[in-house]
Amino acid sequence: MEKHIVIFYPDNKKAVVDPGTTILAAAISAHIHLNSSCGGDGVCGKCRVIVRSGSVHAEPSGRMTPDDRKCGAYLACQALVESDIEVDIPPGSRLDMSALSKEELELRLRDVYSKAEDISEAMPQLGVGLFQYGPLVVKSYFELLKPNFDDKLSDLERVQRAIEEQIGPRPIHTGLANIRRLGPLLRASGWSITVGLAQNDEAVEIISIEPQDRSKNNFGFAFDIGTTTVSGSFVDLNLKKALGTKAAYNRQAAFGSDVITRIIYAQAEDGLEKLHHAVVDLINEMIEAFIDEFKVDLNDVTCLSVAGNTTMIHLLLRIDPKHIRQEPYVPTANIIPVLKAHEVGIKINPHGLLYCLPGVASYVGADITAGVLSCDMHRSKEVNLLIDIGTNGEIVLGSSDWLMSCAASAGPAFEGSGMSCGVRAVRGAIQGVKITEKLDAVVSTICADKPRGICGSGYIELVSELLKRGALDKNGKINANVRNKRIRKGESGYEYVVSYAGDTAIGQDIVITEADLDNLKRAKAAIYSGISILVRHMDMAINDINAIFIAGGFGTSLNIESAVAIGLIPDLPREKYIFVGNSSLAGARQALLSCQALKTAQAVSKNITYFELSTDPKYMDEYMAALFFPHTDSGLFPSVKY
Amino acid sequence: MADELKLLEKWSLKVHEVKLGAGPSAGGSREIIFNIGGQSSFPFLFKEGDIPNRPLIAAEVLDCVEDDWPVGLRTDLASVSKDPVEWARKMASDSGADLVCLKLQGLHPDLGNKPVKDAMALVEAVLKNIKTPLIILGCGSADKDNEVLPAISEATKGERLLFGDVVSENYKTLAAACIADGHNIIAESPIDVNIAKQLNILLSDIGMPLDRIVINPTIGALGYGLEYAYSIMERAKSAALAGDKMLAMPFICFVGQESWRAKEAKVSLNDFPQGGNARMRGIMWEVVTAMAMVEAGADILTMRHPEAIKIVKSAITDLMKR
C-alpha cells in the first residue's frame, strides 16, 4: 500500500505512515509526544496541531471552532492522514517529556530528598526505631579454604558452606550460569570471592559471584512509578545513603493522563506493549544516567524496589490491567513475588532482582502501602489518616490495631486535566493566587515564570480566594452581579480572568470557568466524602483523628488553609497536618535497605481492609452533602467564614 | 399514660412560620391571609409539639391548557380552562381551595412565548378577582422567568405573594426581586435533602429571610416515586426539628401537576378497562397522592380537580381534630 510522509515542525522529524493513520499515531512513531489526556478520544482537545500543507480528514468536533479550521488547526487524534502533510506543533500541545528541571525537581521533592542523605535517619515521621538495616541484596567477601584430599566438598557446596556459616542454615538458590562459571572463577581468584546474596522470602539466592573483594560495590534503586511522575533514588546499599534522586514525567502520559484511559489504551493493538516500554525505557535511561554520573559498574547494581499504584505496577510488569476497571475491580496481583529485573526488561546486573512493594486493591496500590510504612501508621497507637490526593484520592485511616482504606474517584481536576486552563505542576504553572478586594488576581508561578496555566494547588487557592471575596456563591457559581472587568460571560457560562493574555506565556487569557468550578467541586467532594465515610464507618468523629499525612503530587505547595476553606480536607487544628511528600518513594527506599521493612509492608498490605465506596449506600448522600463550599453542614467547618 | 409520655419525642426547633398574603394594613390588598409552617412536631402528632397551622390547598390555574388534557380535567374544568381569571375566581370561591396557584406556562418559548405584558395583566386581573393570596409560578425557561417574574414581583410589591421556583443554578435574579418587594419564594430541589439545604443557604446568603422560603422537595405521583419524596420530606423534617434551621421551612408539593401526568390518571377507559371510570380514576390518583403528601408533612398542596380538592380538604379537617 501507498505510504504518506508526515513532517513535524519545529522538530523537523519525519514519520512514514499508512493512509488513514491519525496524526497523533504518526507523532508517536516519530518519537514526538503530544498532550493526550483523553487517550485519543477527541474529547480533551489538548493535542491541537496545525496542518501546514497536505490533506487530512477529520469529522467536525465541538472542540474546534470554525476559526480553528480556517487556520488549519486539527485535533491530532482525530485527523486522518490523506496525503503527504506538514504539521506544526504548537508548544501548548507538546507533552513535556524532558527530565524535570532542577527547580521543578526540588519543588516536587521538597522536604523529601537531598542530594545524599541517610535513609535510616530520614524516616519515619512518627515514633522511632522502625528501621532495621538489612538490604535486599548483601555482598559478602569470602576467603574459601582450598579443597584437598581431606576436604573434597564440591565448589558449589564449598561456597554454600561458607554462606551458611555466616547466615545460618537457610535454603540457598543459584542459577545455572553462576554454577557454570564457578569452577574456573574460584581457581583463578585464588578462592577469594565476593558473593551477592539476595533475600527471596525464606531463602537466599546467589545472584553474583565475583573474584576478590568487591563487597563495597553494592548499589540499588528505589523507584516510585506515579501516573504523572516517575522518580528514582540511587542508593548505596552499604552506606545506607541515597546518592541522588531524579524524576521525570511518566511517558505513558502520551497514551492518556489517568490510569483509566491507560487501561483502555492497553486494550488497543500493541497498547500494553507501548505502555510497558514507555515506563521501562524511562527507568533504564534514569538508571543509565546515574551509572554514568557516579561511574559505577552496572553489574554492581544488584536490586531495585518499586512502588506505584496497582495499574502502574501491572503496566511495568506487562500484565494486562483490564480487570482493574471491570466489576468487581479485582487486579491480577496485589503481592508480586520477587522477580528477575531482566524479565521485566530493566537493565541492571543480569541476575539482579526486582522487588515490588505490595498493594491492597485495584485502586489502593503499593504506593499507599509504602506511604503507610513510611509514616509508621501501622505502629501508631493513635488513629491517623493518610491522604494521597490525585486522580484517585486514596485514603487510609487507622492505627496499629486496624487500618481501613478507600479510593475516592476525584477525577483529574487537581492535576489540571479536563480544566479549561489546567496544567500539571510544571514551570510557569500558577500555584498560588491572592485576590485583592478589587478582585484583582496576584499570582505566583512555579519557577516564577510567566503563567502557562493553573495547577492543582493554584486552583485550590484560587477557589478559596474567590469565595472569600464573594465572587462565588457556595455552590461554586460566579456571582455575575458583581461588576468587575475580570468577571465576564464566556462560551459556557461565566468565567473569571486570572491572567490576561499579555501577561502569560501562552498568549491567551487564563481563566477559571463555571465548568472548572464544577469539576473542582466534584473532586473535592469525592475526597472529603471518602474521608467522612471511613471515619463514620469506624464510628468515630473527624476530631478523633490524631494526625493527617498529606502525600502525593501536591507536596508542600498545598495551602492547608485554602484546602480547608474549600472543604477538601477536614477543618482540624492545622498542626495536625503533616506533609509527607512522596511517601511512596520513601517507602520503596526503606524496603530496599531493610528486608524487615519489606516484610512489614507485606503484612501491612494484608492488614489494610479495603472499603468499596461505590457500593456503600451512604456514600452518595455524603458526596451530595460535600458538593458545596465548604460543606452543606457548615458546622463541620467552624473556622471557615465567607 | 405515663408509658405513652415516655415514647413521645421532644424536638428542639420549630419550622419557620411563613406568612402568605398581606392585607391593606400591611401594604397589600388581600382580604384573606394565611400562615403556614410553625410546627414543632411531625404531622398530626399533637402530643409531641405545636401544630398551629393546617395544610393548605392551592388550586392550580394555568394561563394556557394543552390540547391533550386528561378527560377528568377536560370534562369538569371545560367552562373555565380558556379563561384563567374566571378559573381562579371560581376555584377560590367554590371549590374549597384556600388559595390559588397561577402557573404562567404560556410564557415558555415552546408553549406560545407570550409577552411579559400579557402575564402582568393576567396577574393583575386574577388578584382583583380573588381575596386570597396567590402563588405565581414561571414557565421553567430560566431566561424568560428571569425577565418576567421580577417584573411581576415589582408590580405586586407588598402583597406578600409566593413566587417560584428557584433552583441552585438559577436563584439570584428572582430572589433579589422577592427580597426587595417583600414576597416569599419557593426553593426547588430534585428529591435531595442536601440540595434543598444548600439552596436555602444560598438564598439566605444573599439576604432572603429564612421565614420567607418554602421548600419544593419535588414529588412523584402515586406509582411514580411518591415514596422517595416521602422519605426525603421525612428526613428534612427530622433534621429541622432536631435543630437544623436551614431545613426548617414549610413544604409545597405540586400534587395536581404530578398526579395528572401519571398514565393511570390520563388513559381512557377503552385503553385501560381494568382501571375503571377514567374521570374518577384521575380524581382518586390526585387524592391518594395528596393524602400521602399531607402525611409526609406538606404545608401547601397544589391541586387541580375541584372534586379531589373537596375530598382532601375534608380529610385534612378531620386530621386536624385533636
Short mmCIF file of N, CA and C in Angstrom, two decimals, chain B residues 15-20 34-39 53-56 162 214 250-251 299-300:
data_model
loop_
_atom_site.label_atom_id
_atom_site.label_comp_id
_atom_site.label_asym_id
_atom_site.label_seq_id
_atom_site.Cartn_x
_atom_site.Cartn_y
_atom_site.Cartn_z
N VAL B 15 -40.49 24.64 62.86
CA VAL B 15 -40.40 25.07 61.47
C VAL B 15 -40.72 26.57 61.40
N HIS B 16 -39.98 27.30 60.55
CA HIS B 16 -40.26 28.72 60.39
C HIS B 16 -41.71 28.92 59.95
N GLU B 17 -42.34 29.93 60.50
CA GLU B 17 -43.71 30.22 60.11
C GLU B 17 -43.70 31.25 58.98
N VAL B 18 -44.32 30.90 57.87
CA VAL B 18 -44.31 31.78 56.69
C VAL B 18 -45.68 32.41 56.53
N LYS B 19 -45.71 33.73 56.37
CA LYS B 19 -46.98 34.46 56.17
C LYS B 19 -47.26 34.60 54.69
N LEU B 20 -48.46 34.19 54.28
CA LEU B 20 -48.85 34.33 52.88
C LEU B 20 -49.93 35.40 52.77
N PHE B 34 -52.87 33.83 55.23
CA PHE B 34 -52.60 32.55 55.89
C PHE B 34 -51.20 32.52 56.49
N ASN B 35 -51.06 31.66 57.49
CA ASN B 35 -49.72 31.29 57.95
C ASN B 35 -49.53 29.81 57.66
N ILE B 36 -48.33 29.44 57.27
CA ILE B 36 -48.02 28.01 57.14
C ILE B 36 -46.76 27.70 57.93
N GLY B 37 -46.56 26.42 58.22
CA GLY B 37 -45.38 26.01 59.00
C GLY B 37 -45.59 26.26 60.48
N GLY B 38 -44.50 26.55 61.18
CA GLY B 38 -44.60 26.86 62.60
C GLY B 38 -44.71 25.65 63.50
N GLN B 39 -44.76 24.46 62.93
CA GLN B 39 -44.98 23.28 63.77
C GLN B 39 -43.70 22.83 64.46
N ASN B 53 -50.77 25.53 62.36
CA ASN B 53 -51.42 25.80 61.06
C ASN B 53 -51.73 24.49 60.34
N ARG B 54 -52.90 24.46 59.68
CA ARG B 54 -53.23 23.27 58.92
C ARG B 54 -52.64 23.35 57.52
N PRO B 55 -52.46 22.21 56.85
CA PRO B 55 -52.01 22.23 55.46
C PRO B 55 -53.04 22.93 54.59
N LEU B 56 -52.56 23.71 53.63
CA LEU B 56 -53.44 24.46 52.74
C LEU B 56 -53.50 23.80 51.36
N LEU B 162 -46.28 34.32 46.88
CA LEU B 162 -45.28 33.25 46.89
C LEU B 162 -44.85 33.01 45.45
N VAL B 214 -40.11 28.65 51.08
CA VAL B 214 -40.90 27.42 51.12
C VAL B 214 -40.17 26.40 50.25
N PRO B 250 -41.41 25.32 55.57
CA PRO B 250 -42.58 24.55 55.15
C PRO B 250 -42.37 23.96 53.75
N PHE B 251 -43.16 22.94 53.44
CA PHE B 251 -43.09 22.30 52.11
C PHE B 251 -44.27 22.69 51.25
N ASP B 299 -47.13 21.42 53.61
CA ASP B 299 -47.82 22.57 54.18
C ASP B 299 -48.73 23.23 53.16
N ILE B 300 -48.36 23.12 51.88
CA ILE B 300 -49.26 23.55 50.80
C ILE B 300 -49.30 22.42 49.77
#
